[in-house]
Every structure is written in structure tokens, then in C-alpha cells.
Coordinates of C-alpha atoms and ligand atoms in Angstrom, one line a residue:
M1 CA 60.8 99.6 -50.6
T2 CA 58.7 100.0 -47.4
N3 CA 59.9 102.0 -44.5
I4 CA 60.6 99.1 -42.2
T5 CA 60.7 99.4 -38.4
E6 CA 62.1 96.5 -36.5
K7 CA 61.1 95.3 -33.1
T8 CA 62.1 92.3 -31.0
S9 CA 59.0 90.8 -29.5
P10 CA 59.0 89.6 -26.8
P11 CA 62.5 90.8 -25.6
L12 CA 65.3 88.4 -26.5
S13 CA 66.3 86.3 -23.5
Y14 CA 67.8 82.9 -23.2
A15 CA 67.0 82.9 -19.5
K16 CA 64.9 80.3 -17.7
S17 CA 61.1 80.4 -17.8
S18 CA 59.2 81.4 -14.7
F19 CA 58.5 77.7 -14.0
P20 CA 61.0 75.5 -12.1
N21 CA 63.5 74.3 -14.6
P22 CA 62.1 71.3 -16.5
W23 CA 65.5 70.2 -17.8
A24 CA 66.6 69.9 -14.1
T25 CA 63.5 67.8 -13.5
Y26 CA 64.4 65.5 -16.4
L27 CA 68.1 65.1 -15.2
A28 CA 66.8 64.2 -11.7
Q29 CA 64.6 61.5 -13.3
V30 CA 67.6 60.1 -15.2
D31 CA 69.7 60.0 -12.0
R32 CA 67.0 58.0 -10.3
V33 CA 67.0 55.3 -13.0
T34 CA 70.7 55.0 -13.5
P35 CA 71.3 52.5 -10.7
Y36 CA 68.9 50.1 -12.4
L37 CA 70.6 50.2 -15.8
K38 CA 73.4 47.7 -14.9
S39 CA 76.1 47.6 -17.6
L40 CA 74.2 50.0 -19.9
A41 CA 74.6 52.7 -17.2
R42 CA 78.0 53.5 -18.8
W43 CA 76.2 55.1 -21.7
V44 CA 73.9 57.2 -19.5
E45 CA 75.7 60.5 -20.2
T46 CA 74.3 60.3 -23.7
L47 CA 70.8 60.9 -22.2
K48 CA 72.0 64.0 -20.4
H49 CA 73.2 65.8 -23.6
P50 CA 70.8 66.8 -26.4
K51 CA 72.2 65.6 -29.7
R52 CA 71.4 68.9 -31.5
T53 CA 69.9 72.2 -30.5
M54 CA 68.9 74.9 -32.9
I55 CA 67.9 78.5 -32.0
V56 CA 66.5 80.5 -34.8
D57 CA 65.5 84.1 -35.3
V58 CA 62.0 84.4 -36.8
P59 CA 61.4 87.8 -38.2
I60 CA 57.9 88.6 -39.6
E61 CA 56.2 91.7 -40.9
M62 CA 53.1 92.2 -38.6
D63 CA 49.8 93.5 -39.9
D64 CA 50.7 97.0 -38.8
G65 CA 53.8 97.0 -41.0
I66 CA 56.3 96.6 -38.1
V67 CA 58.9 93.8 -38.4
R68 CA 59.0 91.8 -35.1
H69 CA 61.6 89.2 -34.2
F70 CA 60.6 86.0 -32.3
E71 CA 62.9 83.3 -30.9
G72 CA 62.3 79.7 -32.1
F73 CA 63.9 76.4 -31.0
R74 CA 64.1 72.9 -32.4
V75 CA 65.9 70.3 -30.2
Q76 CA 66.8 66.8 -31.3
H77 CA 67.5 65.1 -28.0
N78 CA 68.4 61.5 -29.1
L79 CA 68.2 59.8 -32.5
S80 CA 69.6 56.4 -31.6
R81 CA 66.4 54.5 -32.3
G82 CA 65.1 56.5 -35.3
P83 CA 64.2 59.9 -36.6
G84 CA 63.3 62.7 -34.1
K85 CA 59.7 63.0 -33.1
G86 CA 58.0 65.7 -31.1
G87 CA 55.6 68.5 -31.1
L88 CA 55.8 72.2 -31.7
R89 CA 54.7 74.7 -29.0
F90 CA 53.7 78.3 -29.3
H91 CA 53.8 79.9 -25.9
P92 CA 55.1 83.2 -24.4
Q93 CA 57.3 81.3 -21.9
V94 CA 59.0 78.8 -24.2
T95 CA 62.7 78.6 -23.5
L96 CA 65.6 76.5 -24.8
E97 CA 65.8 74.6 -21.5
E98 CA 62.1 73.8 -21.6
T99 CA 62.4 72.6 -25.2
M100 CA 65.4 70.4 -24.3
A101 CA 63.4 68.8 -21.5
L102 CA 60.3 68.2 -23.7
A103 CA 62.6 66.7 -26.4
A104 CA 64.2 64.4 -23.8
W105 CA 60.8 63.2 -22.6
M106 CA 59.9 62.4 -26.2
T107 CA 63.0 60.2 -26.4
I108 CA 61.9 58.3 -23.3
K109 CA 58.3 58.2 -24.5
T110 CA 58.9 56.8 -27.9
A111 CA 61.2 54.1 -26.4
A112 CA 58.7 53.3 -23.6
M113 CA 56.2 52.7 -26.3
D114 CA 58.8 50.9 -28.5
L115 CA 58.1 53.1 -31.4
P116 CA 61.0 53.4 -34.0
F117 CA 61.7 57.1 -33.2
G118 CA 64.0 59.3 -31.2
G119 CA 63.0 62.4 -29.3
A120 CA 62.7 66.0 -30.5
K121 CA 60.7 69.1 -29.7
G122 CA 60.2 72.7 -31.0
G123 CA 58.9 75.9 -29.8
I124 CA 58.4 79.6 -30.6
R125 CA 58.3 82.2 -27.8
V126 CA 55.1 84.0 -28.8
D127 CA 51.6 84.6 -27.5
P128 CA 49.6 83.1 -30.4
F129 CA 46.4 84.7 -29.1
A130 CA 47.9 88.1 -29.8
L131 CA 48.5 87.2 -33.5
S132 CA 46.1 87.4 -36.5
D133 CA 45.7 84.3 -38.6
N134 CA 47.9 86.0 -41.2
E135 CA 50.7 86.6 -38.7
L136 CA 50.3 83.1 -37.3
E137 CA 50.8 81.7 -40.8
K138 CA 53.8 83.9 -41.5
I139 CA 55.5 82.9 -38.2
T140 CA 54.9 79.2 -38.8
R141 CA 56.3 79.4 -42.4
R142 CA 59.4 81.4 -41.5
Y143 CA 60.2 79.1 -38.5
T144 CA 59.7 76.0 -40.8
S145 CA 62.0 77.5 -43.4
E146 CA 64.7 78.3 -40.7
I147 CA 64.6 74.7 -39.3
S148 CA 64.1 73.0 -42.6
I149 CA 67.7 71.8 -42.8
I150 CA 67.2 69.5 -39.8
I151 CA 63.7 68.3 -40.2
G152 CA 62.3 65.8 -42.8
P153 CA 60.3 62.5 -43.0
Q154 CA 63.4 60.5 -42.2
K155 CA 65.1 63.0 -39.9
D156 CA 62.7 64.7 -37.5
I157 CA 58.9 64.9 -37.7
P158 CA 57.1 67.7 -35.8
A159 CA 53.5 67.4 -34.6
P160 CA 51.0 69.6 -32.7
D161 CA 51.6 70.6 -29.1
V162 CA 50.3 73.5 -26.9
N163 CA 48.6 76.1 -29.1
T164 CA 49.4 74.5 -32.4
N165 CA 46.9 72.4 -34.4
A166 CA 46.3 70.7 -37.8
Q167 CA 46.3 74.0 -39.7
V168 CA 49.7 74.9 -38.3
M169 CA 50.9 71.4 -39.4
A170 CA 49.5 72.0 -42.9
W171 CA 51.5 75.2 -43.2
I172 CA 54.7 73.4 -42.1
M173 CA 54.1 70.6 -44.6
D174 CA 53.4 73.1 -47.4
T175 CA 56.5 75.2 -46.6
Y176 CA 58.8 72.2 -46.4
S177 CA 57.3 70.7 -49.5
M178 CA 57.9 74.0 -51.4
Q179 CA 61.6 73.9 -50.3
V180 CA 62.2 70.3 -51.4
G181 CA 60.1 70.5 -54.5
F182 CA 57.6 67.7 -53.9
T183 CA 54.7 67.0 -51.6
A184 CA 56.3 65.6 -48.4
S185 CA 53.3 64.5 -46.3
G186 CA 55.5 62.5 -43.9
V187 CA 57.4 65.6 -42.6
V188 CA 54.7 66.3 -40.0
T189 CA 51.9 64.4 -38.2
G190 CA 48.7 65.7 -36.9
K191 CA 47.8 67.1 -40.3
P192 CA 44.3 67.7 -41.6
L193 CA 42.7 64.5 -43.0
H194 CA 42.7 65.7 -46.6
L195 CA 46.5 66.2 -46.4
G196 CA 47.4 62.7 -45.3
G197 CA 46.3 63.1 -41.7
S198 CA 45.1 60.1 -39.7
L199 CA 41.7 59.4 -38.4
G200 CA 41.7 59.3 -34.6
R201 CA 44.8 61.6 -34.2
V202 CA 43.0 64.6 -32.7
K203 CA 41.7 62.7 -29.7
A204 CA 44.5 60.1 -29.5
T205 CA 46.4 61.7 -26.6
G206 CA 43.3 62.0 -24.5
R207 CA 42.3 58.4 -25.5
G208 CA 45.7 57.2 -24.3
V209 CA 45.3 59.0 -21.0
F210 CA 42.0 57.2 -20.6
V211 CA 43.4 53.7 -21.6
T212 CA 46.3 53.9 -19.2
G213 CA 44.0 55.4 -16.5
R214 CA 41.5 52.5 -17.0
E215 CA 44.3 49.9 -16.7
A216 CA 45.7 51.5 -13.6
A217 CA 42.3 51.9 -12.0
S218 CA 41.4 48.3 -12.6
R219 CA 44.7 47.1 -10.9
M220 CA 43.9 49.4 -7.9
G221 CA 40.4 48.1 -7.7
L222 CA 39.0 51.6 -8.4
S223 CA 35.8 51.5 -10.4
L224 CA 35.3 54.2 -13.0
E225 CA 31.6 54.1 -12.5
G226 CA 30.9 57.2 -10.3
A227 CA 34.6 58.0 -9.9
R228 CA 35.2 61.7 -9.3
V229 CA 37.7 63.3 -11.7
C230 CA 39.5 66.7 -11.6
V231 CA 41.1 67.8 -14.8
Q232 CA 43.6 70.6 -15.2
G233 CA 43.8 71.8 -18.8
F234 CA 40.8 71.6 -21.1
G235 CA 42.5 71.8 -24.5
N236 CA 43.1 68.9 -26.9
V237 CA 44.3 66.4 -24.2
G238 CA 42.2 67.4 -21.2
S239 CA 38.9 67.6 -23.0
S240 CA 39.2 64.3 -24.9
A241 CA 40.4 62.5 -21.8
A242 CA 37.5 64.0 -19.7
E243 CA 35.0 63.1 -22.4
L244 CA 36.1 59.4 -22.3
F245 CA 36.0 59.2 -18.5
V246 CA 32.5 60.6 -18.6
L247 CA 31.4 58.1 -21.3
N248 CA 32.7 55.4 -19.0
G249 CA 30.6 56.4 -16.0
A250 CA 33.0 58.8 -14.2
K251 CA 32.0 62.3 -13.1
V252 CA 34.2 65.4 -13.8
V253 CA 33.8 67.5 -10.6
A254 CA 36.5 70.2 -11.3
L255 CA 38.0 71.7 -14.4
Q256 CA 40.7 74.3 -14.7
D257 CA 42.2 76.2 -17.6
Q258 CA 44.6 79.1 -17.9
W259 CA 41.7 81.6 -17.2
G260 CA 39.9 80.0 -14.3
T261 CA 38.3 77.0 -12.6
V262 CA 34.8 75.4 -12.6
I263 CA 33.9 73.2 -9.6
D264 CA 30.6 71.2 -9.5
E265 CA 30.3 68.2 -7.3
A266 CA 27.2 67.1 -9.2
G267 CA 29.3 66.7 -12.3
I268 CA 30.2 69.1 -15.1
D269 CA 28.5 68.6 -18.5
V270 CA 31.8 67.9 -20.4
P271 CA 30.3 67.3 -23.9
A272 CA 28.3 70.5 -23.6
L273 CA 31.4 72.5 -22.5
M274 CA 33.4 71.0 -25.4
M275 CA 30.7 72.3 -27.8
S276 CA 30.3 75.7 -26.2
A277 CA 33.9 76.5 -25.2
P278 CA 36.2 76.5 -28.2
S279 CA 39.7 76.5 -26.6
R280 CA 40.4 80.1 -27.4
K281 CA 37.5 81.3 -25.2
G282 CA 38.2 78.8 -22.3
I283 CA 35.8 77.1 -19.9
G284 CA 34.5 80.3 -18.4
G285 CA 35.8 79.4 -14.9
S286 CA 36.6 81.7 -12.0
P287 CA 40.3 82.5 -11.1
D288 CA 39.1 82.8 -7.5
L289 CA 38.6 79.0 -7.5
N290 CA 42.1 78.2 -8.9
D291 CA 43.5 77.3 -5.5
A292 CA 40.4 75.3 -4.4
F293 CA 40.9 73.1 -7.5
W294 CA 43.7 71.3 -5.7
N295 CA 41.6 70.3 -2.6
T296 CA 38.4 69.3 -4.5
P297 CA 37.5 65.8 -3.3
C298 CA 38.3 63.4 -6.1
D299 CA 39.5 59.9 -7.0
I300 CA 41.4 60.7 -10.2
L301 CA 43.4 63.8 -11.0
I302 CA 44.3 64.4 -14.6
L303 CA 47.0 66.9 -15.3
A304 CA 46.7 68.1 -18.9
A305 CA 48.0 71.7 -18.9
L306 CA 51.7 72.4 -18.6
E307 CA 54.8 71.2 -16.8
S308 CA 55.6 71.9 -13.1
Q309 CA 52.0 72.3 -12.0
L310 CA 51.9 69.7 -9.2
T311 CA 54.2 71.0 -6.5
A312 CA 54.9 69.2 -3.2
E313 CA 52.4 71.5 -1.5
R314 CA 49.6 70.7 -3.9
A315 CA 50.5 67.0 -3.8
R316 CA 50.0 67.1 0.0
R317 CA 46.5 68.6 -0.5
T318 CA 45.1 66.4 -3.3
T319 CA 42.6 63.7 -2.3
A320 CA 43.1 61.8 -5.5
K321 CA 44.1 58.1 -5.4
L322 CA 45.4 58.1 -9.0
V323 CA 47.2 60.9 -10.9
L324 CA 47.3 60.8 -14.7
E325 CA 49.9 62.9 -16.4
G326 CA 48.3 64.0 -19.7
A327 CA 50.7 66.9 -19.8
N328 CA 54.5 66.5 -20.1
G329 CA 56.4 67.0 -16.8
P330 CA 53.5 68.2 -14.7
T331 CA 54.8 66.8 -11.4
L332 CA 57.9 68.1 -9.7
P333 CA 60.3 65.5 -8.3
D334 CA 59.6 66.5 -4.7
A335 CA 55.9 66.2 -5.4
D336 CA 56.5 62.7 -6.7
D337 CA 58.1 61.8 -3.4
V338 CA 55.0 63.2 -1.5
L339 CA 52.7 61.2 -3.7
A340 CA 54.7 58.0 -3.2
D341 CA 54.7 58.5 0.6
R342 CA 50.9 59.0 0.4
N343 CA 50.5 55.8 -1.7
I344 CA 49.0 57.8 -4.6
L345 CA 49.6 56.1 -7.9
V346 CA 51.0 58.2 -10.7
V347 CA 50.8 57.1 -14.3
P348 CA 53.8 59.1 -15.7
D349 CA 53.6 61.3 -18.8
V350 CA 56.0 59.1 -20.8
I351 CA 53.3 56.4 -21.0
C352 CA 50.1 58.2 -20.0
N353 CA 50.2 60.8 -22.9
A354 CA 51.9 58.5 -25.4
G355 CA 48.6 58.0 -27.3
G356 CA 49.3 61.1 -29.5
V357 CA 52.8 60.0 -30.6
T358 CA 51.5 56.5 -31.2
V359 CA 48.8 57.6 -33.6
S360 CA 51.4 60.0 -35.1
Y361 CA 53.4 56.9 -35.8
F362 CA 50.4 55.3 -37.4
E363 CA 49.9 58.5 -39.5
W364 CA 53.6 58.4 -40.6
V365 CA 53.3 54.8 -41.6
Q366 CA 50.1 55.4 -43.5
D367 CA 51.7 58.4 -45.4
F368 CA 54.6 56.2 -46.4
S369 CA 52.4 53.4 -47.7
S370 CA 49.6 55.8 -49.0
F371 CA 47.1 53.4 -47.5
F372 CA 44.8 54.7 -44.8
W373 CA 43.2 52.8 -42.0
S374 CA 39.7 53.1 -40.5
E375 CA 39.1 54.9 -37.2
N376 CA 38.1 51.6 -35.5
E377 CA 41.3 50.0 -36.7
I378 CA 43.4 53.0 -35.4
N379 CA 41.6 53.1 -32.0
S380 CA 41.9 49.4 -31.5
R381 CA 45.6 49.3 -32.5
L382 CA 46.2 52.2 -30.1
D383 CA 44.5 50.4 -27.3
T384 CA 46.5 47.2 -27.9
L385 CA 49.9 49.0 -28.0
M386 CA 49.1 51.1 -24.9
V387 CA 47.9 48.2 -22.9
E388 CA 51.0 46.2 -23.9
A389 CA 53.4 49.0 -22.9
F390 CA 51.5 49.6 -19.7
R391 CA 51.7 45.8 -18.7
K392 CA 55.4 45.7 -19.4
I393 CA 56.0 48.8 -17.3
W394 CA 53.7 47.6 -14.5
A395 CA 55.6 44.3 -14.4
C396 CA 59.0 46.1 -14.3
A397 CA 57.7 48.3 -11.4
D398 CA 56.6 45.1 -9.5
F399 CA 59.8 43.3 -10.1
N400 CA 62.1 46.3 -9.0
K401 CA 59.7 47.6 -6.4
V402 CA 59.8 51.1 -7.9
S403 CA 57.3 53.7 -9.1
L404 CA 55.7 53.5 -12.6
R405 CA 57.8 56.5 -13.6
T406 CA 61.1 54.8 -12.7
A407 CA 59.9 51.6 -14.3
A408 CA 59.0 53.4 -17.5
Y409 CA 62.4 55.0 -17.5
I410 CA 64.1 51.6 -16.9
V411 CA 62.2 50.0 -19.9
A412 CA 62.9 53.1 -22.1
C413 CA 66.5 53.7 -21.2
E414 CA 67.4 50.0 -21.6
R415 CA 66.0 50.2 -25.2
I416 CA 67.7 53.5 -26.0
L417 CA 71.1 52.6 -24.5
A418 CA 71.1 49.1 -26.0
A419 CA 70.6 50.8 -29.4
R420 CA 73.4 53.3 -28.5
E421 CA 75.7 50.5 -27.5
A422 CA 75.0 48.5 -30.7
R423 CA 75.6 51.5 -32.9
G424 CA 78.9 52.4 -31.2
L425 CA 80.6 55.7 -31.0
Y426 CA 81.4 57.5 -34.3
P427 CA 84.2 57.9 -35.4
Ligands
NAD19 P1 46.2 72.9 -25.6 O1 46.8 74.2 -26.0 O2 45.1 72.3 -26.5 O3 45.5 73.0 -24.2 C1 46.2 73.4 -23.0 C2 45.2 73.6 -21.9 O4 45.9 74.0 -20.7 C3 44.2 74.8 -22.2 O5 43.0 74.5 -21.7 C4 44.9 75.9 -21.4 O6 43.9 76.9 -21.0 C5 45.4 75.2 -20.2 N1 46.4 75.8 -19.4 C6 47.5 76.5 -19.9 N2 48.2 77.0 -18.9 C7 47.5 76.7 -17.7 C8 47.7 77.0 -16.4 N3 48.8 77.7 -15.9 N4 46.8 76.6 -15.5 C9 45.8 75.8 -15.9 N5 45.5 75.5 -17.1 C10 46.4 76.0 -18.1 O7 47.4 71.8 -25.4 P2 47.3 70.3 -25.4 O8 47.8 69.8 -26.8 O9 46.1 69.8 -24.8 O10 48.6 69.9 -24.4 C11 48.5 69.9 -23.0 C12 49.6 69.2 -22.4 O11 49.7 67.9 -23.0 C13 51.0 69.8 -22.7 O12 51.9 69.5 -21.6 C14 51.5 69.0 -23.9 O13 52.9 69.0 -24.1 C15 51.0 67.6 -23.6 N6 50.8 66.7 -24.7 C16 50.0 67.0 -25.8 C17 49.9 66.1 -26.8 C18 49.0 66.4 -28.0 O14 48.8 65.5 -28.8 N7 48.4 67.6 -28.1 C19 50.6 64.9 -26.8 C20 51.4 64.6 -25.7 C21 51.4 65.5 -24.6

């Protein structure tokens, strides 16, 4: 029997994160769309209440022998249209309210894309960069074990999000499979290829940001050739979106990650940075340039870091004509109003970053049928579904004279609430 010392790390707190409350942002977005929902509006309260929230204690023995306790969350926001779908985030500022908002945005996103899923999200409040690989594996496995009663291929299917990756998904899949007694590939998406992962998944979210950006730019008459692009966040989403814009003739003039900012009006060598700057080390930018990032002259601003980054003050400063929300909830509601007043087009998160969940859907389908598609087939099906969803939302925005965000919510909420109405209230 070891002499166990226990510590809570970081301190237990269900308080709000240091960001403006993303759940309040989501509720404000639902309020904006309610007048357009006609008779379905009588079910709108259902969108304001997560169906199920789970807070779990995740104790692990650290490499130094001390047992530390971490807080974990899994929220299933709405399951009217199918099993829950949504990523798992490791971050020191994860809170229950943030996870609720992220789960709700997944409900809207899967419906906006017409995928047969509901919305869910998970998180552990931890700084993964302070953990060894051994500790990271333990925290992932214990968390999975704690939430295993509510996840499953037909119930709720996690995927990667901020600071989680294919390896983390492999540990989740293995832990869950051990508990149920068979290999359950379909319990997570974003897995390594040799475990039933899908080709094209790693770069799918960035590809979707590019596809929706390309569609929006062509409708605005904005050529991608020579367009100046600023990108906040150079992880999975930001780097793959930046890479595709560069491949299509655009120039990335500013990049920002959590450690600093790089600005180069001649154009940053994105492929070289992707090779040389594995995400743990960052882009090598200067924190002194962080504020200047927001006034760097550009045509397109890609937000691919975290929520609540684009404040009204920053929205007044940007010179972008088009804002692409690769991240979830990066624009505050009052910043949205500033952008609308300034005629700056925003492609909202619920469609812009839906490429990831769409290829996750392809992965889930491939796992069920044990028949795997080629990368070309995946990229081309992704392009088709995203263009189709974008067209429908654009037409809805035109018809109702509303923003793309409100239009995406109208399309999505109609689908969710029609399903809700048809299923009825149990008992
Ligand atoms: P990631 O961990 O791979 O990258 C996050 C990037 O953001 C890193 O470069 C990090 O340094 C930077 N960052 C973090 N905090 C920052 C700050 N305060 N200022 C500037 N930069 C900061 O994460 P990701 O998977 O690329 O996710 C990014 C966003 O996209 C998140 O909002 C996530 O929810 C959303 N998203 C991700 C996926 C996916 O498939 N990975 C799908 C849909 C949406």
C-alpha cells in the first residue's frame, strides 16, 4: 500500500471562466432566431436546457506519486435528431458553462449540416502541457471510464477538440472497448487510421473553413488570388485552413497563437511553419504584436483559436471584409452587431467549422459498414455537403434579410424543433 497524498489540481471551482460567458452568448443567439421560427417557436425552451450534464471527478496518480483530482464534464445538449456528437477539450479554463455552450453549438451545427446527430461536448480542466504522456493517458482513461455510462456508438460519440488528438481518441476507444468487452470503433471519431479512423479527418475542419470561405468570397466578388488573410490560432483548424488559402493564391499576412504573433505583409511561409512549428512549440511569434494583429490590413480574418476572441472593440478595428469562424463562438454578440453595421460578412462557426463533424460522420458510417473510402472521395463528398448547406443558408439569409448566423440558426432550429415536435413529450 503506497503512502498516498491527495491534491486537487487545479482548485475545484464551478465558477465561470475568465472569458465572457459563452452560454450567455448562445442563449442570446437563440433569442435572436426565435421570432423566425413561427409555430415551432413554442418548443424553443428545449434549446435553452441541456438534456444531460455530467460532472466527474478524475483522480490520477501523477508521476511524482501524488494523487491529483481534476474536474471533467460531458454535456449532451440535445438528442432529438440522433446520438450526441462533439469534441473533448483539455484546457485549464474549461468550465461547465463553456461545455454547455459548446455542446449547444454542436446541436445547431449538426442540424445546419443536416447530419443525423444531436449535440454534445466534453472537457477536462487541466493544462495538458504540464502533464507527461503517461499522466495524459491516465487522465484520458479515467475520464472515459467515468463518462462511459453515457457515451457509446449509438449514444454519444466524442471527437478531438482543443489539445486532444488521434492518440487521445485511441485511448478513449480502447478504454470503452475494455468496459463493454468488444472493440467498439464507432464510440469516437478522429481516431488513428489503423484503428478505423478516416482519411481526410485531420484536415477536415480547416478544409471546411476554406470551402465556406471560398463560397462566401465568390458571392462577394472577392478574389482569393492575392487576398490578404490573418489567422488567429495555428493548431489543427487554423493551420490547415491557412494552408488551403495559400494553395489557392491567398497570402497569410498575420498569424497569432497563444504565445505570440507573427506579422509579415510579404506573406508568411505557412507550409514551412507547419513543418517547423509542431503545435506544442507554437509559431515563435512575439506577444508584443498581439494587439497589432487586430489592425493588420487584410481581406479575410480567420478565427481559429478559442471562443470570445472578437470583441466589439476589435471588430471596430479589423479591416477584413470577410470573417471566417473556424473556432466555436469566437465572436461576441455585440461584436456581431459592429460587423453587421460595417457590412463585414461573417461565416458563422456552426457552418464554417462543420467540416470536422461532417468527416466524423463519414468516419462513423465507415466504421459501421467496415468499408473505407478513398481520400478523394471523402474530400469531394465534404465539398458537396458543405456547398449544399452553405447555399441553403445563404438563400435563407437572402429571403429573411438576416445575417448568415441567424439564417444558419433558422435552418438548424427548424430541423431540431420539427424533430422535437414529431417525437412529442415523454411521458
Ligand atoms: P488546437 O489545440 O489544435 O489549436 C488551438 C490554437 O489556438 C493553437 O495554435 C493555440 O496556440 C491557439 N490559441 C489558444 N489560445 C489562444 C489565445 N488566447 N490567443 C491566440 N491563440 C490562441 O485546437 P483546434 O482543434 O485547432 O481548435 C481550434 C478551435 O476550433 C476551437 O474553438 C475548437 O472548438 C474549434 N473546432 C475544432 C475542430 C476540430 O476538428 N479540431 C472542429 C470544429 C471546431
